[in-house]
XYZ file of C-alpha atoms in Angstrom:
624
model
C -36.272 2.463 27.468
C -33.866 3.268 24.624
C -30.909 2.794 26.957
C -32.189 -0.627 28.008
C -32.608 -1.838 24.418
C -29.171 -0.534 23.428
C -27.573 -2.062 26.518
C -29.125 -5.426 25.691
C -27.860 -5.298 22.100
C -24.321 -4.148 22.887
C -23.467 -5.366 26.391
C -25.419 -8.582 26.918
C -23.531 -10.642 24.259
C -20.238 -9.757 25.961
C -21.651 -10.687 29.385
C -22.992 -13.985 28.029
C -19.641 -14.728 26.402
C -17.789 -14.117 29.659
C -20.214 -16.426 31.452
C -19.518 -19.106 28.818
C -15.819 -18.724 29.572
C -16.227 -18.925 33.352
C -19.058 -21.464 33.585
C -17.612 -24.160 31.354
C -20.571 -26.544 31.504
C -21.917 -27.471 28.030
C -25.485 -27.278 29.333
C -24.978 -23.795 30.752
C -23.282 -22.728 27.518
C -26.216 -23.940 25.425
C -28.655 -22.123 27.696
C -26.656 -18.896 27.475
C -26.418 -19.032 23.673
C -30.134 -19.731 23.273
C -30.972 -16.990 25.768
C -28.700 -14.558 23.923
C -30.530 -15.252 20.673
C -33.878 -14.554 22.308
C -32.629 -11.437 24.131
C -31.054 -9.973 20.985
C -34.253 -10.603 19.040
C -36.274 -8.785 21.719
C -33.774 -5.924 21.759
C -33.819 -5.624 17.966
C -37.621 -5.609 17.874
C -37.661 -2.984 20.620
C -35.322 -0.782 18.615
C -37.351 -1.410 15.450
C -40.521 -0.235 17.166
C -38.940 3.148 17.954
C -36.773 3.898 14.925
C -35.682 6.565 14.088
C -34.437 7.813 17.442
C -31.441 9.289 19.225
C -30.124 8.417 22.678
C -27.247 8.979 25.062
C -26.705 5.772 27.057
C -24.018 6.281 29.662
C -21.865 3.347 28.574
C -21.478 4.987 25.134
C -21.597 8.707 25.942
C -19.990 9.251 29.351
C -16.528 10.717 29.752
C -15.307 7.337 30.976
C -16.687 5.586 27.893
C -14.925 8.047 25.586
C -11.667 7.541 27.480
C -12.062 3.797 27.030
C -12.648 4.318 23.287
C -9.556 6.511 23.021
C -7.601 3.919 24.982
C -8.750 1.241 22.548
C -6.891 3.151 19.818
C -3.715 2.128 21.681
C -4.711 -1.245 23.142
C -5.793 -2.985 19.942
C -2.733 -1.976 17.851
C -0.467 -2.836 20.791
C -1.948 -6.340 20.919
C -1.635 -6.685 17.141
C 1.990 -5.561 17.381
C 2.694 -8.096 20.121
C 1.208 -10.943 18.083
C 3.086 -9.779 14.998
C 6.364 -9.775 16.911
C 5.660 -13.240 18.310
C 4.915 -14.561 14.824
C 7.639 -12.414 13.181
C 5.050 -11.187 10.694
C 6.428 -8.035 9.062
C 3.183 -6.640 7.628
C 1.314 -6.972 10.922
C 4.201 -5.240 12.716
C 4.312 -2.380 10.188
C 0.588 -1.641 10.169
C 0.230 -2.021 13.932
C 3.076 0.476 14.387
C 1.383 2.884 11.979
C -1.834 2.620 13.983
C 0.068 3.393 17.191
C 1.729 6.404 15.566
C -1.658 7.710 14.443
C -3.042 7.204 17.955
C -0.165 9.233 19.413
C -0.683 11.990 16.828
C -4.370 12.098 17.663
C -3.698 12.336 21.381
C -0.983 15.024 21.186
C -1.831 17.180 18.176
C -5.590 17.069 17.694
C -7.780 19.679 19.417
C -10.695 18.452 21.505
C -13.588 17.912 19.053
C -16.982 19.481 19.504
C -19.322 17.622 21.830
C -21.925 15.581 19.998
C -25.618 15.903 20.743
C -26.399 12.165 20.542
C -24.015 9.260 21.080
C -26.507 6.911 19.426
C -28.496 7.613 16.277
C -30.605 4.726 15.028
C -32.013 5.121 11.529
C -33.095 2.600 8.914
C -29.550 1.642 7.934
C -28.544 1.064 11.558
C -31.676 -0.986 12.124
C -30.922 -3.155 9.076
C -27.515 -4.106 10.482
C -28.911 -4.645 13.995
C -31.554 -7.012 12.591
C -28.907 -8.910 10.618
C -26.741 -9.343 13.714
C -29.625 -10.189 16.045
C -31.289 -12.748 13.780
C -28.649 -14.216 11.453
C -25.842 -13.886 14.002
C -27.862 -15.517 16.781
C -28.938 -18.414 14.548
C -25.328 -19.062 13.571
C -24.297 -19.126 17.240
C -27.069 -21.656 17.962
C -25.942 -23.769 14.992
C -22.417 -23.676 16.432
C -23.476 -25.593 19.566
C -23.822 -29.058 17.949
C -21.330 -28.225 15.209
C -18.440 -27.450 17.562
C -19.094 -30.610 19.559
C -18.710 -32.717 16.403
C -15.797 -30.565 15.258
C -13.812 -31.193 18.432
C -14.645 -34.903 18.329
C -13.205 -34.991 14.816
C -10.031 -33.228 16.016
C -9.778 -35.579 19.040
C -9.195 -32.692 21.432
C -8.591 -33.696 25.048
C -9.497 -30.246 26.402
C -12.393 -28.354 24.857
C -11.689 -24.870 23.528
C -15.384 -24.058 23.196
C -15.600 -21.670 26.203
C -13.132 -19.246 24.601
C -14.663 -19.801 21.174
C -18.150 -18.817 22.319
C -16.788 -15.840 24.258
C -15.398 -14.366 21.050
C -18.372 -15.468 18.932
C -20.928 -13.793 21.189
C -18.818 -10.699 21.866
C -18.557 -10.260 18.090
C -22.325 -9.702 17.950
C -22.206 -7.033 20.652
C -19.345 -5.190 18.958
C -21.240 -5.195 15.655
C -24.343 -3.751 17.304
C -22.225 -1.081 18.981
C -20.721 -0.125 15.648
C -24.141 0.008 13.971
C -25.570 2.370 16.592
C -22.585 4.630 17.354
C -22.761 8.237 16.200
C -19.304 9.128 17.566
C -16.396 8.360 15.244
C -14.205 7.467 18.226
C -16.653 4.853 19.479
C -17.218 3.632 15.923
C -13.484 3.095 15.466
C -13.207 1.216 18.764
C -15.937 -1.228 17.754
C -14.503 -1.436 14.217
C -11.115 -2.523 15.584
C -12.763 -4.910 18.053
C -14.258 -6.793 15.100
C -10.755 -7.119 13.624
C -9.582 -8.713 16.867
C -12.539 -11.108 16.949
C -12.018 -12.222 13.353
C -8.311 -12.832 14.009
C -9.056 -15.012 17.035
C -11.856 -16.957 15.345
C -10.003 -17.652 12.081
C -7.014 -18.945 14.047
C -9.165 -20.961 16.456
C -7.969 -24.430 15.393
C -4.330 -23.321 15.772
C -3.117 -25.314 12.772
C -0.343 -23.848 10.590
C -2.903 -23.058 7.884
C -5.270 -21.460 10.412
C -2.491 -19.268 11.846
C -1.391 -18.217 8.368
C -4.953 -17.249 7.422
C -5.521 -15.452 10.731
C -2.418 -13.295 10.296
C -3.344 -12.547 6.687
C -6.713 -11.311 7.938
C -4.965 -9.326 10.666
C -2.536 -7.433 8.446
C -5.140 -6.614 5.832
C -7.644 -5.363 8.386
C -4.895 -3.514 10.252
C -4.271 -1.693 6.965
C -7.983 -0.914 6.892
C -7.628 0.399 10.438
C -4.823 2.706 9.310
C -7.089 4.084 6.567
C -9.964 4.568 9.013
C -7.870 6.303 11.677
C -6.202 8.536 9.073
C -9.579 9.619 7.730
C -10.888 10.348 11.228
C -7.837 12.461 12.102
C -8.203 14.477 8.895
C -11.888 15.085 9.644
C -11.060 16.212 13.181
C -8.368 18.543 11.874
C -10.506 19.892 9.027
C -13.820 20.349 10.854
C -13.234 19.641 14.540
C -16.181 17.235 14.745
C -16.698 13.503 15.311
C -20.490 13.411 14.889
C -21.070 10.905 12.078
C -24.426 12.309 10.977
C -22.968 15.808 10.830
C -20.035 14.537 8.782
C -22.253 12.943 6.117
C -23.992 16.250 5.405
C -23.102 16.991 1.739
C -23.041 20.740 2.408
C -20.056 20.223 4.708
C -17.916 18.989 1.801
C -18.667 21.694 -0.724
C -15.382 23.021 -2.077
C -13.132 20.970 0.241
C -10.983 17.878 -0.262
C -12.787 14.529 -0.194
C -9.621 12.719 0.922
C -10.950 11.834 4.414
C -14.084 10.305 2.890
C -11.980 8.385 0.362
C -9.837 6.952 3.171
C -12.924 5.872 5.097
C -14.312 4.260 1.931
C -11.065 2.333 1.386
C -11.267 1.139 5.004
C -14.776 -0.111 4.249
C -13.582 -1.886 1.099
C -10.814 -3.671 3.015
C -13.270 -4.755 5.704
C -15.672 -5.952 3.005
C -12.861 -8.034 1.419
C -13.062 -6.216 -1.896
C -10.348 -6.981 -4.427
C -7.398 -6.962 -3.996
C -8.071 -7.708 -0.302
C -10.313 -10.738 -0.857
C -7.555 -13.053 0.377
C -8.361 -12.623 4.057
C -11.973 -13.748 3.585
C -11.001 -16.706 1.390
C -8.477 -17.752 4.037
C -11.209 -17.688 6.674
C -12.566 -20.930 5.154
C -10.073 -22.874 7.289
C -12.018 -21.856 10.388
C -15.001 -23.877 11.649
C -18.121 -23.328 9.533
C -19.922 -21.107 12.106
C -16.996 -18.678 11.851
C -17.187 -18.596 8.054
C -20.946 -18.108 8.196
C -20.680 -15.320 10.770
C -17.944 -13.473 8.880
C -19.772 -13.745 5.554
C -23.347 -13.098 6.582
C -23.752 -11.000 9.709
C -20.493 -9.512 10.946
C -17.092 -8.404 9.643
C -17.801 -7.892 5.939
C -21.146 -6.251 6.693
C -19.208 -3.697 8.759
C -17.383 -2.672 5.577
C -20.445 -2.206 3.392
C -22.277 -0.540 6.289
C -19.526 2.081 6.488
C -19.675 2.731 2.739
C -23.479 2.974 2.744
C -23.272 5.369 5.681
C -21.046 7.633 3.552
C -23.393 7.502 0.537
C -24.971 10.979 0.994
C -21.521 12.532 0.615
C -20.488 10.243 -2.251
C -23.454 11.000 -4.516
C -22.477 12.789 -7.756
C -18.771 13.045 -6.838
C -15.632 11.684 -8.490
C -14.917 9.732 -5.315
C -18.335 8.094 -5.485
C -18.027 7.274 -9.187
C -14.651 5.586 -8.724
C -15.908 3.657 -5.688
C -18.883 2.423 -7.720
C -16.561 1.338 -10.547
C -14.319 -0.501 -8.078
C -17.332 -2.328 -6.648
C -18.711 -3.187 -10.088
C -15.365 -4.579 -11.225
C -15.073 -6.711 -8.074
C -18.646 -7.937 -8.604
C -17.786 -9.131 -12.110
C -14.278 -10.490 -11.445
C -15.159 -12.516 -8.365
C -18.317 -13.887 -10.023
C -15.991 -15.234 -12.725
C -13.630 -16.664 -10.097
C -16.554 -18.363 -8.322
C -17.476 -20.082 -11.576
C -14.033 -21.705 -11.757
C -14.200 -23.345 -8.300
C -15.263 -26.832 -7.242
C -14.692 -26.217 -3.516
C -18.173 -25.369 -2.220
C -16.920 -23.044 0.506
C -14.717 -21.215 -1.970
C -17.695 -20.765 -4.286
C -19.588 -19.197 -1.398
C -16.608 -17.018 -0.459
C -16.107 -15.585 -3.943
C -19.854 -15.090 -4.257
C -19.851 -13.139 -0.991
C -17.110 -10.821 -2.227
C -19.010 -10.412 -5.498
C -22.301 -9.469 -3.864
C -20.599 -7.110 -1.446
C -19.094 -5.427 -4.497
C -22.626 -4.788 -5.720
C -23.495 -3.125 -2.401
C -20.361 -0.977 -2.767
C -21.707 0.075 -6.179
C -24.902 1.237 -4.482
C -22.919 3.206 -1.903
C -20.807 4.877 -4.576
C -23.832 5.929 -6.621
C -25.403 7.277 -3.451
C -28.873 8.100 -4.812
C -31.940 7.150 -2.751
C -32.818 4.224 -5.009
C -29.204 3.000 -4.916
C -29.076 3.101 -1.123
C -32.432 1.310 -0.982
C -31.061 -1.395 -3.285
C -27.948 -1.676 -1.124
C -30.017 -2.216 2.020
C -32.131 -4.904 0.317
C -28.992 -6.659 -0.913
C -27.403 -6.465 2.549
C -30.450 -7.982 4.270
C -31.177 -10.726 1.752
C -27.518 -11.631 1.323
C -27.135 -12.072 5.092
C -29.995 -14.573 5.287
C -29.212 -16.407 2.045
C -25.463 -16.683 2.462
C -25.786 -17.608 6.132
C -28.141 -20.411 5.076
C -25.756 -21.662 2.381
C -22.741 -21.729 4.687
C -24.643 -23.623 7.369
C -25.845 -26.140 4.763
C -22.376 -26.694 3.317
C -20.934 -27.071 6.818
C -23.532 -29.694 7.698
C -22.956 -31.599 4.444
C -19.193 -31.455 4.954
C -19.523 -33.013 8.401
C -21.859 -35.653 6.952
C -19.619 -36.940 4.136
C -16.222 -35.473 5.047
C -15.800 -33.326 1.928
C -16.719 -29.856 0.714
C -15.929 -30.541 -2.959
C -18.976 -29.922 -5.119
C -18.432 -33.150 -7.071
C -18.464 -35.153 -3.835
C -21.757 -33.482 -2.889
C -23.463 -34.782 -6.049
C -26.712 -36.524 -5.153
C -26.671 -35.153 -1.602
C -30.465 -34.922 -1.748
C -30.637 -38.662 -0.966
C -28.295 -38.454 2.023
C -29.433 -35.216 3.713
C -32.703 -34.169 2.055
C -33.511 -31.281 4.404
C -30.045 -29.757 4.166
C -29.759 -30.301 0.408
C -33.188 -28.805 -0.305
C -32.414 -25.811 1.910
C -29.102 -25.312 0.091
C -30.838 -25.513 -3.292
C -33.440 -22.994 -2.189
C -30.665 -20.668 -1.034
C -28.785 -21.068 -4.311
C -31.875 -20.415 -6.420
C -32.741 -17.463 -4.206
C -29.453 -15.845 -5.203
C -30.499 -15.514 -8.838
C -34.192 -16.073 -9.549
C -37.284 -13.905 -9.094
C -39.143 -12.907 -7.078
C -36.505 -13.230 -4.360
C -34.540 -10.286 -3.072
C -31.109 -10.668 -4.646
C -32.551 -10.299 -8.128
C -34.758 -7.413 -7.003
C -31.676 -5.718 -5.534
C -29.698 -6.221 -8.741
C -32.560 -4.841 -10.795
C -32.762 -1.757 -8.602
C -28.978 -1.335 -8.799
C -29.125 -1.429 -12.603
C -31.882 1.168 -12.462
C -29.705 3.369 -10.254
C -26.634 2.886 -12.480
C -28.324 3.630 -15.806
C -26.274 6.800 -16.267
C -23.008 4.804 -16.274
C -22.855 2.160 -19.034
C -19.552 0.689 -17.805
C -21.036 -0.145 -14.416
C -24.140 -1.576 -16.095
C -22.018 -3.865 -18.291
C -20.059 -5.145 -15.274
C -23.308 -5.827 -13.389
C -24.913 -7.584 -16.371
C -21.882 -9.816 -16.986
C -21.427 -10.616 -13.310
C -25.113 -11.453 -12.932
C -24.990 -13.824 -15.917
C -21.981 -15.645 -14.464
C -23.732 -15.873 -11.092
C -26.758 -17.556 -12.686
C -24.540 -20.261 -14.202
C -22.687 -20.739 -10.920
C -25.768 -21.110 -8.718
C -27.799 -23.250 -11.122
C -24.807 -25.599 -11.370
C -24.506 -25.646 -7.567
C -28.179 -26.534 -7.038
C -28.271 -29.017 -9.907
C -25.278 -30.917 -8.570
C -26.888 -31.437 -5.165
C -30.135 -32.624 -6.738
C -28.805 -34.868 -9.517
C -26.417 -37.669 -10.259
C -25.877 -40.952 -8.474
C -27.151 -40.777 -4.909
C -24.552 -40.908 -2.164
C -24.752 -44.341 -0.596
C -25.622 -44.864 3.026
C -28.497 -44.145 5.371
C -29.994 -40.702 5.786
C -27.923 -38.399 7.936
C -29.572 -37.526 11.235
C -29.136 -33.950 12.374
C -30.036 -32.425 15.703
C -32.810 -29.928 16.307
C -30.174 -27.273 17.047
C -28.851 -27.827 13.510
C -32.179 -27.968 11.680
C -33.779 -25.042 13.504
C -31.217 -22.432 12.348
C -31.275 -23.889 8.821
C -35.044 -23.750 8.486
C -35.308 -20.344 10.140
C -32.627 -18.965 7.813
C -34.496 -20.486 4.872
C -37.754 -18.862 5.939
C -35.949 -15.546 6.465
C -34.298 -15.690 3.045
C -37.600 -16.403 1.297
C -39.583 -13.931 3.380
C -37.082 -11.110 2.981
C -36.798 -11.843 -0.718
C -40.526 -11.759 -1.324
C -40.867 -8.564 0.713
C -37.839 -6.853 -0.825
C -39.755 -4.173 -2.765
C -41.457 -3.026 0.438
C -38.609 -3.361 2.937
C -37.281 0.095 2.234
C -40.636 1.715 2.901
C -40.040 0.657 6.508
C -36.273 1.096 6.812
C -35.714 4.056 4.480
C -39.013 5.910 4.151
C -37.332 8.881 2.490
C -35.708 6.793 -0.231
C -38.904 6.433 -2.290
C -37.244 3.449 -3.943
C -40.359 1.352 -4.293
C -42.198 3.970 -6.327
C -39.235 4.289 -8.669
C -39.799 0.681 -9.761
C -43.585 0.711 -9.655
C -46.067 0.314 -12.428
C -49.819 0.662 -12.613
C -50.376 -2.678 -10.864
C -47.842 -2.276 -8.082
C -44.149 -2.762 -7.527
C -42.330 -4.551 -10.356
C -45.468 -6.544 -11.379
C -43.951 -8.272 -14.446
C -41.286 -9.869 -12.263
C -43.839 -11.347 -9.898
C -46.163 -12.502 -12.684
C -43.294 -14.327 -14.422
C -42.202 -15.871 -11.132
C -45.683 -17.172 -10.324
C -46.122 -18.608 -13.831
C -42.745 -20.340 -13.600
C -43.694 -21.762 -10.206
C -47.041 -23.130 -11.462
C -45.483 -24.688 -14.572
C -42.624 -26.151 -12.544
C -44.981 -27.776 -10.047
C -47.032 -29.325 -12.860
C -43.901 -30.744 -14.494
C -42.650 -32.173 -11.217
C -46.054 -33.701 -10.554
C -45.800 -35.701 -13.790
C -42.249 -36.891 -13.186
C -43.318 -40.075 -11.401
C -44.973 -41.385 -14.597
C -41.990 -40.678 -16.840
C -39.696 -43.710 -17.336
C -36.058 -43.052 -16.485
C -33.508 -43.623 -19.253
C -29.771 -44.042 -18.970
C -27.596 -41.400 -20.663
C -26.522 -41.932 -24.264
C -22.930 -43.153 -24.117
C -21.921 -42.875 -27.797
C -20.830 -46.501 -28.111
C -21.753 -50.169 -27.812
C -23.156 -51.503 -24.536
C -20.603 -53.053 -22.203
C -20.947 -55.837 -19.676
C -19.459 -53.542 -17.063
C -21.854 -51.121 -15.370
C -21.645 -47.430 -16.338
C -19.309 -48.121 -19.244
C -19.406 -48.516 -23.016
C -17.239 -49.768 -25.860
C -15.899 -46.997 -28.033
C -13.677 -46.732 -31.101
C -11.171 -49.560 -31.713
C -12.958 -51.677 -29.120
C -11.671 -49.628 -26.202
C -13.778 -49.674 -23.042
C -14.687 -46.319 -21.501
C -16.111 -45.645 -18.048
C -18.920 -43.095 -17.885
C -18.155 -40.303 -15.448
C -20.283 -37.365 -14.363
C -18.906 -33.955 -13.554
C -19.279 -30.234 -14.001
C -17.287 -28.058 -16.353
C -15.330 -25.486 -14.344
C -13.491 -23.840 -17.258
C -10.409 -23.299 -15.112
C -8.465 -22.247 -18.195
C -10.740 -19.184 -18.294
C -11.946 -18.700 -14.723
C -9.250 -20.374 -12.636
C -7.541 -18.471 -9.841
C -4.150 -18.839 -11.495
C -5.462 -17.010 -14.556
C -7.545 -14.245 -13.053
C -6.456 -13.426 -9.513
C -3.280 -11.457 -10.205
C -4.637 -9.479 -13.152
C -7.945 -8.700 -11.442
C -6.121 -7.813 -8.226
C -3.885 -5.314 -10.008
C -6.837 -3.671 -11.752
C -8.884 -3.531 -8.540
C -5.910 -2.072 -6.679
C -5.628 0.588 -9.352
C -9.279 1.516 -8.765
C -8.662 1.963 -5.030
C -5.549 4.061 -5.683
C -7.608 6.168 -8.066
C -10.249 6.446 -5.347
C -7.754 8.135 -3.035
C -6.134 10.115 -5.851
C -9.488 11.235 -7.217
C -10.262 12.891 -3.894
C -7.777 15.608 -4.802
C -9.622 16.441 -8.045
């Protein structure tokens, strides 16, 4: 039974994608995508009912499968090298060559590692990622069906590229599940590199100059991450002769030996998670169609990076390597929260916020205590649902009015009420109790109480995030309504939005108890419990705020609306007033973005240098 569930999760998405490529009918494609969502959900629930467990499915543990994984160490870099040569992209060429050199070294100079007892080990952390991929990933693929039709109509394409698009999109889900479940470093690396290939193809899907530039930026950065990963694996093989991931994360194994291999793996995770100074590849991914951005941000690619770091957390606890990793994550959390505050592009706000929240999960991994890991898992789950929801909402609003600028989205509640309300709920869920992001931040602060620097970074970043998300929600709900009839969206658009919304709220409300199911040994809930239950003051405050808010809203209909005070004499022209010296002024509405403080031109280079120094110290600290 285990083999069947694992086969469904890993192999079926690839099979469905190939069928989408071969059977090019839109109706067949829709059926396959919907069926894949249902099949992945069944597979994930089947795995959840049995966790924790170990297994040895033939397609992941046989000699042939291992040969395929070892071959992938050559095939993926060779393809990257070919594309780099075609594009004449120096960094892609250099890092692809380094990966090939490492593959040759591994084949010729490394002894055969010890056989592993179980090719698949599914624990709470693995299950969390599988659930993210199966639910959030499937919903995004369903959302992509109507979205890509409108997208190609907008581009006036004569020949649809959707068959290839859905092949890569669905295969991405299978590769992520394979990575989540693999207990063999060689298989893990193969799936890890496969996600790099998928992201490259999806970001460059539209084949515009900007899309190609962003795709190759993502490729060289993640190829660098691949170099770090392969280097760490080779050092582990040389040092211990093992590739069993759960044996490697035994703290006793690292007593009195260099932590350099772990540091290299952690850097690989940071690159994959788009941590500063590597955030550029994720920001560039905004040029891709919205389903790609949503998938990369919520349920694939970047989650692979934080998953790797959380997997290493038992070894990182109470080490210099772990402390530096936590500092690097905390700094990224703060710096990118500030950068998000200086943006008016809605997708860029979401992108910087993603990097920021992933930095918080990296903090949890670096601290490595049970409560920190529990907080990291909560953040990973809730962020996937909430950020997936927000990206889908912004994509729908962009297709409705033709802009993603926050100022152009002012008053969107009148044009697309369902989408705007869902986006507001997602934004509020990022910062307010009792939803999961705030619970996760609270638990992270609890875990980081021994390090005041990390606590300051988290406090400052959280404050900036509150301003950013309240401004985001307020803009959609206020101001002059966008003229025109209500936008009509299809059921395949609304269903993923509403399901994501329900998931975000449900996961957030259940956050204090999630870890009792996923990480029963973490004992995180009891660490935050009082005499009346888990974090009772937070829930009491939230319920009081909800009751008061509903009463205020209920009275709004009887309150007369007044125009804003315009500091001058009334004018015959609408929305204008007469000011000093009889000059006429037009009233304009807009947000303050404080670009002189939080603009990219001001912060990116300085923050990138400091974040890069943290990652260099991470590798250097492994020698101490």
